[in-house]
Tab-separated table of C-alpha atoms in Angstrom:
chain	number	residue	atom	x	y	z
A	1311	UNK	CA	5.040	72.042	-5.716
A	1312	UNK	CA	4.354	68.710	-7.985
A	1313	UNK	CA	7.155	67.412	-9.689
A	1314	UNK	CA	7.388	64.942	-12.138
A	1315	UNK	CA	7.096	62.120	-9.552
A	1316	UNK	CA	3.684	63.324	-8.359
A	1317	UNK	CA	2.182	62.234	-11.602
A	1318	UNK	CA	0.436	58.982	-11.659
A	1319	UNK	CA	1.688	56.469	-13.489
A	1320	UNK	CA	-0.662	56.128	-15.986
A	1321	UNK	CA	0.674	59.217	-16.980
A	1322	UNK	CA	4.535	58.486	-16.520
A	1323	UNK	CA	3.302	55.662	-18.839
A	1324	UNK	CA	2.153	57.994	-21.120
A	1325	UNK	CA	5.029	60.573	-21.323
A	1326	UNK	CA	7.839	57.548	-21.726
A	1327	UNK	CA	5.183	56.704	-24.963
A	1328	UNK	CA	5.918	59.918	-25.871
A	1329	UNK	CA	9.247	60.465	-25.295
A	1330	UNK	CA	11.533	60.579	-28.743
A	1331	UNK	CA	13.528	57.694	-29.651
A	1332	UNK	CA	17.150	59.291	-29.251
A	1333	UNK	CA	16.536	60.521	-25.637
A	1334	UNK	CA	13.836	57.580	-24.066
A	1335	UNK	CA	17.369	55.599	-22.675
A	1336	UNK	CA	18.764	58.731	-21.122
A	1337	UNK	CA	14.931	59.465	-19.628
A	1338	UNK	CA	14.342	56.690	-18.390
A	1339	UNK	CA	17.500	56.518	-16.420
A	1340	UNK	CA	16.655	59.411	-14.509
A	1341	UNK	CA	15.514	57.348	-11.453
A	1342	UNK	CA	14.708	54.123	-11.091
A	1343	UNK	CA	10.743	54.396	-10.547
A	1344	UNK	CA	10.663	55.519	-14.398
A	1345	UNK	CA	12.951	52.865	-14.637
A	1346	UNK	CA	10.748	50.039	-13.232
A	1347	UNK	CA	7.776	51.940	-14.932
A	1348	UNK	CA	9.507	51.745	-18.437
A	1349	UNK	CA	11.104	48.606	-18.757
A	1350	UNK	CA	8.888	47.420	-21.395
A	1351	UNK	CA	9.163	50.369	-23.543
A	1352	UNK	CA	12.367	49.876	-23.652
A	1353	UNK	CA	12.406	46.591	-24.684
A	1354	UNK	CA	10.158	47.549	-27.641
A	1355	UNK	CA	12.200	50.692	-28.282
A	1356	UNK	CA	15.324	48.764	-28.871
A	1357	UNK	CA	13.158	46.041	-30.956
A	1358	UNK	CA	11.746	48.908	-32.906
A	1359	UNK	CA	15.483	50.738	-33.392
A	1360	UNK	CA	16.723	47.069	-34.869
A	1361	UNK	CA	14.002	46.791	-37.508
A	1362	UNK	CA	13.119	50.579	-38.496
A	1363	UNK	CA	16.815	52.283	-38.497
A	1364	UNK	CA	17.740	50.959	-41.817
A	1365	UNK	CA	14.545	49.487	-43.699
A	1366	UNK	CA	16.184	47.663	-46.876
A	1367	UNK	CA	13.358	47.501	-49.985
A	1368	UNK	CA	15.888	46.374	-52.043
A	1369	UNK	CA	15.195	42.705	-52.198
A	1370	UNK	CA	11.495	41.393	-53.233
A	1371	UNK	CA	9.922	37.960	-52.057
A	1372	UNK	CA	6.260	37.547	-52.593
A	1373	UNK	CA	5.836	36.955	-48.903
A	1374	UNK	CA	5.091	40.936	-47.170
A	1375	UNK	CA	4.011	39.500	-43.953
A	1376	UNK	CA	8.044	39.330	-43.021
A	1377	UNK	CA	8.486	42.407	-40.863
A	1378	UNK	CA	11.395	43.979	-43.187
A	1379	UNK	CA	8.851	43.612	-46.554
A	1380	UNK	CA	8.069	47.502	-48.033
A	1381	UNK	CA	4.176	46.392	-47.347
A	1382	UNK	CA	4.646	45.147	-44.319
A	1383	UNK	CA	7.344	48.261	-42.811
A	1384	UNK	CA	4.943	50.697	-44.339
A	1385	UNK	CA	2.046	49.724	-42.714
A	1386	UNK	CA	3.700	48.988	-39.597
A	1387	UNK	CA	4.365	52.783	-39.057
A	1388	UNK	CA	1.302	53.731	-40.270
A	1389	UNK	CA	-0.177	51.622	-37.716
A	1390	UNK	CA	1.662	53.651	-35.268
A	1391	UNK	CA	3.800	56.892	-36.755
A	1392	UNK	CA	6.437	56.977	-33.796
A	1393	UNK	CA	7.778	53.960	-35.592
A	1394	UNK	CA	9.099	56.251	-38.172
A	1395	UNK	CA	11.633	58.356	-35.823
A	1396	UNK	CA	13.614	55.747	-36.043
A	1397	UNK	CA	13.974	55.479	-39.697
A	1398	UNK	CA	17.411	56.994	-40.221
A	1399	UNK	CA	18.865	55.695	-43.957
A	1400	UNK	CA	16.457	53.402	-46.144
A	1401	UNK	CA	17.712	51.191	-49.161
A	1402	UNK	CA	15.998	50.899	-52.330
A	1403	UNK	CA	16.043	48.982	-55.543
A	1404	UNK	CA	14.470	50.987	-58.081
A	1405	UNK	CA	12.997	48.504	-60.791
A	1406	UNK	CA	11.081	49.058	-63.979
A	1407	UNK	CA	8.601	45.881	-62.564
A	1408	UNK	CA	6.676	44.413	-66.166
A	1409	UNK	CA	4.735	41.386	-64.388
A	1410	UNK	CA	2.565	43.232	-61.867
A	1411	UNK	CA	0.026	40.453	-62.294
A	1412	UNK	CA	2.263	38.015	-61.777
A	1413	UNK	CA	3.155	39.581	-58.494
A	1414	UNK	CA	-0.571	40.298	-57.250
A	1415	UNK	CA	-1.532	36.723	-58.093
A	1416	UNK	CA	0.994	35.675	-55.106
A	1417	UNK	CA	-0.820	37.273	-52.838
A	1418	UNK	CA	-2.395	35.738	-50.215
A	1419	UNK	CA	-6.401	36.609	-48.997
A	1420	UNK	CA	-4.868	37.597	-46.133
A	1421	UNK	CA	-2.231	40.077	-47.332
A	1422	UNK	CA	-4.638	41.598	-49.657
A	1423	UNK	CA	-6.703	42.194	-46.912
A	1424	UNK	CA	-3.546	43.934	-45.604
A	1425	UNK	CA	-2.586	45.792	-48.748
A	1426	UNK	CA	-6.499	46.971	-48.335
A	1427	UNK	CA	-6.450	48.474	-44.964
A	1428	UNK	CA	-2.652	50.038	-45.536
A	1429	UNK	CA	-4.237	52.031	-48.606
A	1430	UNK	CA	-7.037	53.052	-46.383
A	1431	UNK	CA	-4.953	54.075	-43.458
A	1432	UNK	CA	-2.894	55.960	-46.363
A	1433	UNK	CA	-5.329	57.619	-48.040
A	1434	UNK	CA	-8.421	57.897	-45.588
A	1435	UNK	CA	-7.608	57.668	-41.801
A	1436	UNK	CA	-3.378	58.857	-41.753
A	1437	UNK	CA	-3.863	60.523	-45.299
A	1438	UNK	CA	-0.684	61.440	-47.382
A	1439	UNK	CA	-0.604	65.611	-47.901
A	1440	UNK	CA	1.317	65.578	-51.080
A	1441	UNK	CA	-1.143	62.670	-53.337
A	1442	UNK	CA	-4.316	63.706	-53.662
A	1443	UNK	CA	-7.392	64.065	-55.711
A	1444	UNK	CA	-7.465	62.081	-58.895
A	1445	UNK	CA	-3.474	60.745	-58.598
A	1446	UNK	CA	-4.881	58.628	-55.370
A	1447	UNK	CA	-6.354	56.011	-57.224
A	1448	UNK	CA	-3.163	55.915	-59.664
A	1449	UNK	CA	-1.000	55.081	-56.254
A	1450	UNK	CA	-3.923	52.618	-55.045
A	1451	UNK	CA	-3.555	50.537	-58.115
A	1452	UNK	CA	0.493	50.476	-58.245
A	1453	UNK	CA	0.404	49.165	-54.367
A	1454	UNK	CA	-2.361	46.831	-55.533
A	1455	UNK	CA	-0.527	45.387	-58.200
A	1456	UNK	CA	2.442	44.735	-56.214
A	1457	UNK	CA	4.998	47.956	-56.797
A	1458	UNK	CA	7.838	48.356	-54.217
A	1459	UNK	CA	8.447	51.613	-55.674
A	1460	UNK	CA	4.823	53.475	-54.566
A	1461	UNK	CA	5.464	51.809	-51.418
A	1462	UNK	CA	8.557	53.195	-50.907
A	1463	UNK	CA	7.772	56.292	-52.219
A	1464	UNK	CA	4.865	56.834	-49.788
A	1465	UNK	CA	7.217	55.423	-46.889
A	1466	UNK	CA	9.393	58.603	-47.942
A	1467	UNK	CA	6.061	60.909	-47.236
A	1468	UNK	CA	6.238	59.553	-43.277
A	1469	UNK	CA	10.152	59.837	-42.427
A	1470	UNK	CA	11.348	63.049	-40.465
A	1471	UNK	CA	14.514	61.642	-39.378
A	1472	UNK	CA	16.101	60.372	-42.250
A	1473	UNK	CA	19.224	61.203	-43.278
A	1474	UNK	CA	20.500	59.025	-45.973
A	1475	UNK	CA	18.593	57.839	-49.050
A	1476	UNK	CA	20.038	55.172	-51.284
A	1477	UNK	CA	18.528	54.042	-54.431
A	1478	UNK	CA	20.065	51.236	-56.872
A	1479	UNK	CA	19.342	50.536	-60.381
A	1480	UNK	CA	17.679	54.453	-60.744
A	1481	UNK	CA	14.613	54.411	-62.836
A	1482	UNK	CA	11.962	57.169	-62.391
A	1483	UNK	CA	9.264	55.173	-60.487
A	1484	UNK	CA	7.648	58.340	-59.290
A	1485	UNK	CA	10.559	59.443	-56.799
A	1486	UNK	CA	11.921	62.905	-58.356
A	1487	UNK	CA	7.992	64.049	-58.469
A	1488	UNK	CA	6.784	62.772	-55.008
A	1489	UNK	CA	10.226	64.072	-53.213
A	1490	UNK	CA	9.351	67.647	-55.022
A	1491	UNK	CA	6.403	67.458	-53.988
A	1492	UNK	CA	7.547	67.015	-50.075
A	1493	UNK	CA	9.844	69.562	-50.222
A	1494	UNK	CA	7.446	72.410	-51.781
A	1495	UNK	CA	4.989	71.866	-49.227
A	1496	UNK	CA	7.472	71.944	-46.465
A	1497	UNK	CA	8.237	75.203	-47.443
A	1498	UNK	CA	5.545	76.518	-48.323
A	1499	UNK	CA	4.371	79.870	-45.680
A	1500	UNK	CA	1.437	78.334	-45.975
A	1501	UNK	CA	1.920	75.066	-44.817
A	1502	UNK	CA	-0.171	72.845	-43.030
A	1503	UNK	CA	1.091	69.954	-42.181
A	1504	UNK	CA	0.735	68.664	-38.809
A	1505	UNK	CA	3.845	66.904	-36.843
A	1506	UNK	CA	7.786	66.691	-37.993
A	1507	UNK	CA	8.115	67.359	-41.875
A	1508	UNK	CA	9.026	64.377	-43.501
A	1509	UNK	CA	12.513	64.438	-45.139
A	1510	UNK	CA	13.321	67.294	-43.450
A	1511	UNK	CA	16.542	66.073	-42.169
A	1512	UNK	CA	17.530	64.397	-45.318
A	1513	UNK	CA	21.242	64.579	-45.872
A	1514	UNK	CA	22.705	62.293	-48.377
A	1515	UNK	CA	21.059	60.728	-51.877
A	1516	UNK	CA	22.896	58.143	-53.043
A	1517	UNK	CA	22.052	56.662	-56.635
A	1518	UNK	CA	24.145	53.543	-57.806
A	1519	UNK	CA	23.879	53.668	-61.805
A	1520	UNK	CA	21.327	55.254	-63.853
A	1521	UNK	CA	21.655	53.708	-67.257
A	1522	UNK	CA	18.423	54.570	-67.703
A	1523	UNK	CA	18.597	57.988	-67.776
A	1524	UNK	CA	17.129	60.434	-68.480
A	1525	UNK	CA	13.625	59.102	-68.270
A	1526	UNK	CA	11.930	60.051	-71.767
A	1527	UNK	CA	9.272	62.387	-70.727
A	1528	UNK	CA	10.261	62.634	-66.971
A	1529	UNK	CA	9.595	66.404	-65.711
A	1530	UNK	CA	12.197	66.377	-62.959
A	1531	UNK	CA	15.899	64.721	-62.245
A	1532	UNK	CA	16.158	62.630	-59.101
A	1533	UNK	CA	19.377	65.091	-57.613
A	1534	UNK	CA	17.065	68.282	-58.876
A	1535	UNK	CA	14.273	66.823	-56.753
A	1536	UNK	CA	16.033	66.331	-53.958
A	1537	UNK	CA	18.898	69.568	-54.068
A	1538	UNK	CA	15.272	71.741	-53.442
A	1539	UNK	CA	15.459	70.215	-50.196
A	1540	UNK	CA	17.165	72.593	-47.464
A	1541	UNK	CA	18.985	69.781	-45.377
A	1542	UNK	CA	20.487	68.040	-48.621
A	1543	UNK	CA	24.681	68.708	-48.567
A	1544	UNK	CA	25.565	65.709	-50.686
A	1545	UNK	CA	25.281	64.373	-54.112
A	1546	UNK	CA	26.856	60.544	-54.379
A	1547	UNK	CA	26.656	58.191	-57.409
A	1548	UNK	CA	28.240	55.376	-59.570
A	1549	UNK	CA	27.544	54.874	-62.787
A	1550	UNK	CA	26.008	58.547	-63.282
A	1551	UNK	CA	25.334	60.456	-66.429
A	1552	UNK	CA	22.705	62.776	-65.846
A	1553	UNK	CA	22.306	66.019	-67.824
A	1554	UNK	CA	21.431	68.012	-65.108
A	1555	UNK	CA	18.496	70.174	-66.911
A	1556	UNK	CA	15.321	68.651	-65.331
A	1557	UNK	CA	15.128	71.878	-62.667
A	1558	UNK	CA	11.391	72.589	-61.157
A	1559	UNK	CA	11.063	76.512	-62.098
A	1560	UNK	CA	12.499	78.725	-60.795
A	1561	UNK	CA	9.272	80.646	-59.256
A	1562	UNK	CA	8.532	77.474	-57.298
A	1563	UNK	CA	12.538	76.554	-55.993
A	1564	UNK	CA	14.977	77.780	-54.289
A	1565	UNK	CA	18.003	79.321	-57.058
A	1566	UNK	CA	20.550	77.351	-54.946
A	1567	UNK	CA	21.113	74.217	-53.151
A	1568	UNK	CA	22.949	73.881	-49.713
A	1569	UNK	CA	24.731	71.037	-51.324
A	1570	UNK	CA	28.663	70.914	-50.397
A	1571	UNK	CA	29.723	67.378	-51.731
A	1572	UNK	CA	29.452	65.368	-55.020
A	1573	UNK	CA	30.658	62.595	-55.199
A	1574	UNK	CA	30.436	60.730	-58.850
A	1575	UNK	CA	32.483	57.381	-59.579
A	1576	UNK	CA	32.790	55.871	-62.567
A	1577	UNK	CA	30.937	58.424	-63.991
A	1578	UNK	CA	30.302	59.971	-67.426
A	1579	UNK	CA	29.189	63.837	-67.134
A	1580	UNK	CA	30.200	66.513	-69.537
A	1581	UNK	CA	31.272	70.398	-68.789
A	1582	UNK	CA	27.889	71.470	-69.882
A	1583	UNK	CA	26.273	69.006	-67.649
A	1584	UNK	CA	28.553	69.966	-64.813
A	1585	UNK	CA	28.134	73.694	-65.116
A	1586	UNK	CA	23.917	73.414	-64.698
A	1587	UNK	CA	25.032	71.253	-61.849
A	1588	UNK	CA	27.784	73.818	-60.089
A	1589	UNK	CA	25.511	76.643	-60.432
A	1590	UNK	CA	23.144	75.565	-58.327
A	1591	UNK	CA	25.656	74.429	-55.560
A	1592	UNK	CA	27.190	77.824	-54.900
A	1593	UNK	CA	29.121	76.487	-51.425
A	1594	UNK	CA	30.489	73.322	-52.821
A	1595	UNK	CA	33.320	71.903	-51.164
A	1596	UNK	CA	34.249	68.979	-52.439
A	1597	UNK	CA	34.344	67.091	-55.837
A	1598	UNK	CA	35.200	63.673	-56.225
A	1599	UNK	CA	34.888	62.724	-59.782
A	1600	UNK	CA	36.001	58.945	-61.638
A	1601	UNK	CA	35.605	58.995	-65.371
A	1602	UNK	CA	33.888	55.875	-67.243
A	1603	UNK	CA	32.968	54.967	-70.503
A	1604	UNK	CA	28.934	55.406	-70.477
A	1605	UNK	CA	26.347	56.253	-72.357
A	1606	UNK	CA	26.372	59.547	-73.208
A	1607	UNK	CA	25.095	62.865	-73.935
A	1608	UNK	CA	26.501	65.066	-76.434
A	1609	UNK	CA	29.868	68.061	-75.133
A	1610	UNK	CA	32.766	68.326	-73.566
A	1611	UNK	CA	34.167	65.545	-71.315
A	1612	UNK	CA	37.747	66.467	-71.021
A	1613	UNK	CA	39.327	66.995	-68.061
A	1614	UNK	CA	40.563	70.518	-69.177
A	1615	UNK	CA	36.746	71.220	-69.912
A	1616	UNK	CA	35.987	69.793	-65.847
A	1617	UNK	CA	38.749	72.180	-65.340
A	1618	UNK	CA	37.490	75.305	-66.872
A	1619	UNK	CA	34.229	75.091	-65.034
A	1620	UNK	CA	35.227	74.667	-62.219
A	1621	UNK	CA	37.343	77.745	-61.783
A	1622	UNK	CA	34.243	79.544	-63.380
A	1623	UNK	CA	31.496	78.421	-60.721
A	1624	UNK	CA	33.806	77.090	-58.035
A	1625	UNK	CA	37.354	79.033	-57.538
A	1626	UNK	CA	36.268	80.449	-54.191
A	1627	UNK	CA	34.958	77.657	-52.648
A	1628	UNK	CA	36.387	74.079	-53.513
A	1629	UNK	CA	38.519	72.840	-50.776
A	1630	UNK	CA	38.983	69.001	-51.522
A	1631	UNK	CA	39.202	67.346	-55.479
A	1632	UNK	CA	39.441	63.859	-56.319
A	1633	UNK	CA	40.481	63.177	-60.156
A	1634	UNK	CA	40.514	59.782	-61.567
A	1635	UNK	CA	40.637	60.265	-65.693
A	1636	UNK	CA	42.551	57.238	-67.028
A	1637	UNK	CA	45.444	57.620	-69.008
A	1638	UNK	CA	44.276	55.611	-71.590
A	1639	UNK	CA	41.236	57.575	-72.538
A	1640	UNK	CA	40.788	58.635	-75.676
A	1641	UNK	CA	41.036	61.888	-77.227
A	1642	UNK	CA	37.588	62.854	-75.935
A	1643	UNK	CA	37.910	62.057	-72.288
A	1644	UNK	CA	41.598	63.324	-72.615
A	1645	UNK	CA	42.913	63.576	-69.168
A	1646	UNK	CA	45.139	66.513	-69.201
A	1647	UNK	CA	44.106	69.298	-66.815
A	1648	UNK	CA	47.066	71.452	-66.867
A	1649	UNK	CA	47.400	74.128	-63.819
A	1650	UNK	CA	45.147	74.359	-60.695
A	1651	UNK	CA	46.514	77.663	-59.831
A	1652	UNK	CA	43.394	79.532	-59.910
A	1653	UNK	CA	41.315	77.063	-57.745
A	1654	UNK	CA	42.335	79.732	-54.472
A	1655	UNK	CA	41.057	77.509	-51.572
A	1656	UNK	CA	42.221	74.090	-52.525
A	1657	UNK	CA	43.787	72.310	-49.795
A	1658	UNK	CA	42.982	68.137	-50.500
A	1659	UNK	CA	44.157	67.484	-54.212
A	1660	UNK	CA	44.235	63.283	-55.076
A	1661	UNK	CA	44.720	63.526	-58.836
A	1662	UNK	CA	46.108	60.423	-61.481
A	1663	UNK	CA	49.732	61.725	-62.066
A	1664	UNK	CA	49.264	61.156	-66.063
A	1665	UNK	CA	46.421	64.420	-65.444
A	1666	UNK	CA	49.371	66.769	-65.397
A	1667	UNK	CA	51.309	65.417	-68.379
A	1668	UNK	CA	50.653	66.382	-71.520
A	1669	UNK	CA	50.689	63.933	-74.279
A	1670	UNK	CA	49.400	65.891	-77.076
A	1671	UNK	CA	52.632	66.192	-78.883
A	1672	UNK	CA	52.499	62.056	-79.462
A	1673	UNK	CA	52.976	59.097	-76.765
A	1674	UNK	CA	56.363	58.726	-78.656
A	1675	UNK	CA	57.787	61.727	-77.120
A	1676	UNK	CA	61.370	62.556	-75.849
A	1677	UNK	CA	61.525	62.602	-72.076
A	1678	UNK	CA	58.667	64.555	-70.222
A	1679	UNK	CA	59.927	66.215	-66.841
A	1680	UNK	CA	57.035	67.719	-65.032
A	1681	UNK	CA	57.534	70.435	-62.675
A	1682	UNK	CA	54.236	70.414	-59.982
A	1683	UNK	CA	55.338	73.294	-58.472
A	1684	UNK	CA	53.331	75.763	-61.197
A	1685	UNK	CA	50.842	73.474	-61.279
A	1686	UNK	CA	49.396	73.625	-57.851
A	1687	UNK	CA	47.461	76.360	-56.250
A	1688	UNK	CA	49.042	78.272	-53.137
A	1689	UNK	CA	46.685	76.955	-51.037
A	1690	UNK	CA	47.520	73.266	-51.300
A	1691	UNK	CA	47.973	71.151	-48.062
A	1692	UNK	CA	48.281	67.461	-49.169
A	1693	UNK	CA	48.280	66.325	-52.620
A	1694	UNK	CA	48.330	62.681	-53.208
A	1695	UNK	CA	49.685	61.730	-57.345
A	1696	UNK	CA	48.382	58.407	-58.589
A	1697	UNK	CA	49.039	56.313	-61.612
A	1698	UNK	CA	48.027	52.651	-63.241
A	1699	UNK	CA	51.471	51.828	-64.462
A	1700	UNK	CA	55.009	53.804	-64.613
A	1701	UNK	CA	55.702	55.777	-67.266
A	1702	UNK	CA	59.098	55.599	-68.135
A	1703	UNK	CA	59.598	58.835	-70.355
A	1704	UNK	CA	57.659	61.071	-67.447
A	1705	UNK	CA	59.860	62.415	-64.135
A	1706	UNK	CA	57.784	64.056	-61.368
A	1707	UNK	CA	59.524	66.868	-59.492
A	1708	UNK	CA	58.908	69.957	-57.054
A	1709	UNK	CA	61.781	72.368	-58.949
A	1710	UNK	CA	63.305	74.581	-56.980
A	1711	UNK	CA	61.451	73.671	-53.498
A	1712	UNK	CA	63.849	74.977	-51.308
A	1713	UNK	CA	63.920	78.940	-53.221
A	1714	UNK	CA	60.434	78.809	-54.003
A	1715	UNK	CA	58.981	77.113	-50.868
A	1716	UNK	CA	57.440	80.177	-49.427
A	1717	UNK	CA	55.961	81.891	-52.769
A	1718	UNK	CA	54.825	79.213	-54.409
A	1719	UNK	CA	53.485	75.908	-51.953
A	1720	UNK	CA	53.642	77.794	-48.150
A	1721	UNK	CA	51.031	75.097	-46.697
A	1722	UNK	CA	51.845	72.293	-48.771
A	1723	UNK	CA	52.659	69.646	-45.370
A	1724	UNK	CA	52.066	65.908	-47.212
A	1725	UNK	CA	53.140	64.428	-50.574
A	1726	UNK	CA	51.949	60.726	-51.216
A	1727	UNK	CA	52.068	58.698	-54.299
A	1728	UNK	CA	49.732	55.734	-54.352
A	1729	UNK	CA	52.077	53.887	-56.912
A	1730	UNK	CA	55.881	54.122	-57.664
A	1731	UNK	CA	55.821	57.028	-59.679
A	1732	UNK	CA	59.457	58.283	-60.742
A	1733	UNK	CA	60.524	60.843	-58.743
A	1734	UNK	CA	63.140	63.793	-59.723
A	1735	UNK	CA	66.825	63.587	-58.588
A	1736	UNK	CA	66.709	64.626	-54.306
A	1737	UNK	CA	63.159	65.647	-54.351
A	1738	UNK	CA	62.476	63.242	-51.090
A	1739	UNK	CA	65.941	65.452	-49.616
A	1740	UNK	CA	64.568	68.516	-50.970
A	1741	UNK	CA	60.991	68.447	-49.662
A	1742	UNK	CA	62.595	66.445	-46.186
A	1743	UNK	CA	64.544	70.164	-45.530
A	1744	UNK	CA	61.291	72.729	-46.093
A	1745	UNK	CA	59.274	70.294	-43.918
A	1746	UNK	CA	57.146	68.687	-46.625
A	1747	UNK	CA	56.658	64.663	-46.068
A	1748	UNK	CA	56.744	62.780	-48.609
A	1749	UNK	CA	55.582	59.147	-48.733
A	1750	UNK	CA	54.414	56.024	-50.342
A	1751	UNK	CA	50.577	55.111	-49.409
């Protein structure tokens, strides 16, 4: 019978070539003629898993000969497409460029010359599926003149493996489109692309502050693009204040997303906004939400409005909320939520304590003691309360803990506050005898 070791070793050589990035170690340690055999292609597998993993585009110098340049990464894995197994997160830095001349006039001959046969390989010998016809020459000219972004964007079109996507300083450079794009044809029945679909595996998007948004005239949101993919689970972003209403159509998208965790900091997004948003993400899990002063869109951005929605599109399926409205926003980012009662499958609350008081009636008011126990849903295992500063006139407590232990908070197992917030007379005793454990972070 031949076995593996019958083959010759031209063709050992060939099948270690072959072999995918994540399992050539473990192959070639299956006996040590493979071993001997592949010694060099593991050398340039381990070379090739330092420079590819993590591509960063986010830093330009007018020198793309340097093996981590966009030009020079791109056509690298065009040159030879296993290169781009490896990719597994890329960095970008999404820039509005204005001096593209400037830019092309520090090219050298030689990396023109380059820049030439990396849009032919591209367009002509590799060809890219989702540009085509008259848009080719549109792309042609951006690389030409310099543009990370159509670089990056095409580098996108060749990546099966990746998993995380980060993009800084968000302006719509052609992303939103080109990842629709991708993702259409991928599912298409009548696809026809040869080889692993490119962001296929594509898990996390990542945008760090879109001032610029929304793009005037821009037919698609950067999350909408990329919540029509099937692998995407979750949404993360600083500086965020997105509408939400750039959908594709519904005839050519799926109605939902597989999306289980967003994840906005210092973030400005009202009810309305978050409502187009939640619909689409019918299995969301977790929320983690940090309010800032941005610009913004016109509605609701209170947290009692955040609150409203949520037990509207997400009541059945939140497990884990993050809250962070400050207690000194103003009267239309008011921070009071009230009761969380009817979120059913909360377990992981961290919530600013000042979210639960009410300070409508004046900042001047008598004494506030606030009672969490009616405030928290059944299914609550850890809540963690924290605050800027103390409030003198506010007194957290659990009343009644001991009687209502089993009705109202049966799973409740960890109480931290982040900051010395004022506790209620023998709360730490109280919640010590039903086996709650209550702590300082």
């Amino acid at each position: 019978m031949t076995t593996l070791l019958s083959l010759a070793n031209e063709t050992l050589l060939q099948i270690v070539e072959e072999t995918r990035p994540d399992s050539i170690h473990s192959f070639l340690r299956c006996c040590k003629r493979i071993w001997i055999l592949g010694t060099e292609a593991l050398e340039e597998h381990l070379q090739d898993l330092d420079r590819y993993e993590a591509p960063d585009f986010r830093l330009w110098t007018d020198k793309p000969e340097l093996d981590f340049h966009p030009y020079s990464c791109l056509y690298q894995v065009l040159l030879k497409p296993r290169r781009a197994l490896y990719v597994n997160r890329l960095f970008v830095l999404s820039l509005d460029f204005t001096l593209p001349e400037t830019r092309k006039t520090a090219f050298t001959e030689e990396i023109l010359i380059m820049i030439d046969n990396l849009c032919a390989l591209c367009f002509k010998i590799v060809g890219c599926p989702y540009i085509q016809g008259d848009e080719v020459d549109k792309w042609v000219e951006r690389i030409r003149h310099g543009d990370t972004n159509a670089v990056a964007c095409l580098f996108l079109t060749l990546l099966p493996n990746i998993k995380k996507l980060s993009i800084s300083d968000y302006s719509d450079q052609g992303y939103a489109d080109l990842i629709y794009e991708v993702s259409k044809a991928n599912q298409s029945p009548h696809r026809m692309i040869p080889g692993p679909l490119p962001l296929n595996n594509l898990h996390t998007i990542i945008i760090n502050d879109t001032k610029s948004m929304p793009q005037p005239g821009g037919k698609l949101g950067i999350y909408e693009a990329c919540m029509t993919l099937p692998s995407l689970r979750k949404l993360v972003g600083k500086h965020i204040n997105c509408g939400f209403d750039r959908w594709p159509s519904g005839e050519e998208s799926p109605l939902e997303s597989n999306v289980t965790d967003i994840i906005f900091y210092e973030s400005a997004i009202n009810t309305e906004s978050f409502a187009r948003l939640f619909t689409k993400s019918k299995s969301l899990r977790h929320l983690a939400y940090g309010v800032a002063r941005l610009p913004r869109i016109q509605g609701d951005y209170t947290a009692m409005g955040l609150k409203k929605c949520l037990e509207q599109h997400t009541a059945h399926t939140l497990t884990c909320l993050d809250l962070d409205f400050s207690p000194y926003a103003s009267h239309e980012y008011s921070p009071f939520i009230g009761s969380l009662r009817q979120l059913q499958r909360l377990e992981h609350l961290r919530i600013r304590g000042n979210m639960f008081v009410d300070y409508s009636s004046g900042h001047e008011a008598p004494h506030r003691l606030v009672d969490l126990l009616p405030l928290l849903p059944v299914s609550i295992k850890t809540l963690t309360l924290v605050a800027l500063t103390i409030d003198p006139s506010v007194t957290f407590t659990l009343n009644e803990i001991r009687k209502k232990r089993e009705e109202c908070l049966p799973n409740l197992t960890k109480l931290t506050w982040e900051s010395v917030l004022p506790l209620g007379e023998g709360l730490m005793d109280a919640c010590a005898s039903v086996g709650i454990d209550l702590a300082y972070a």
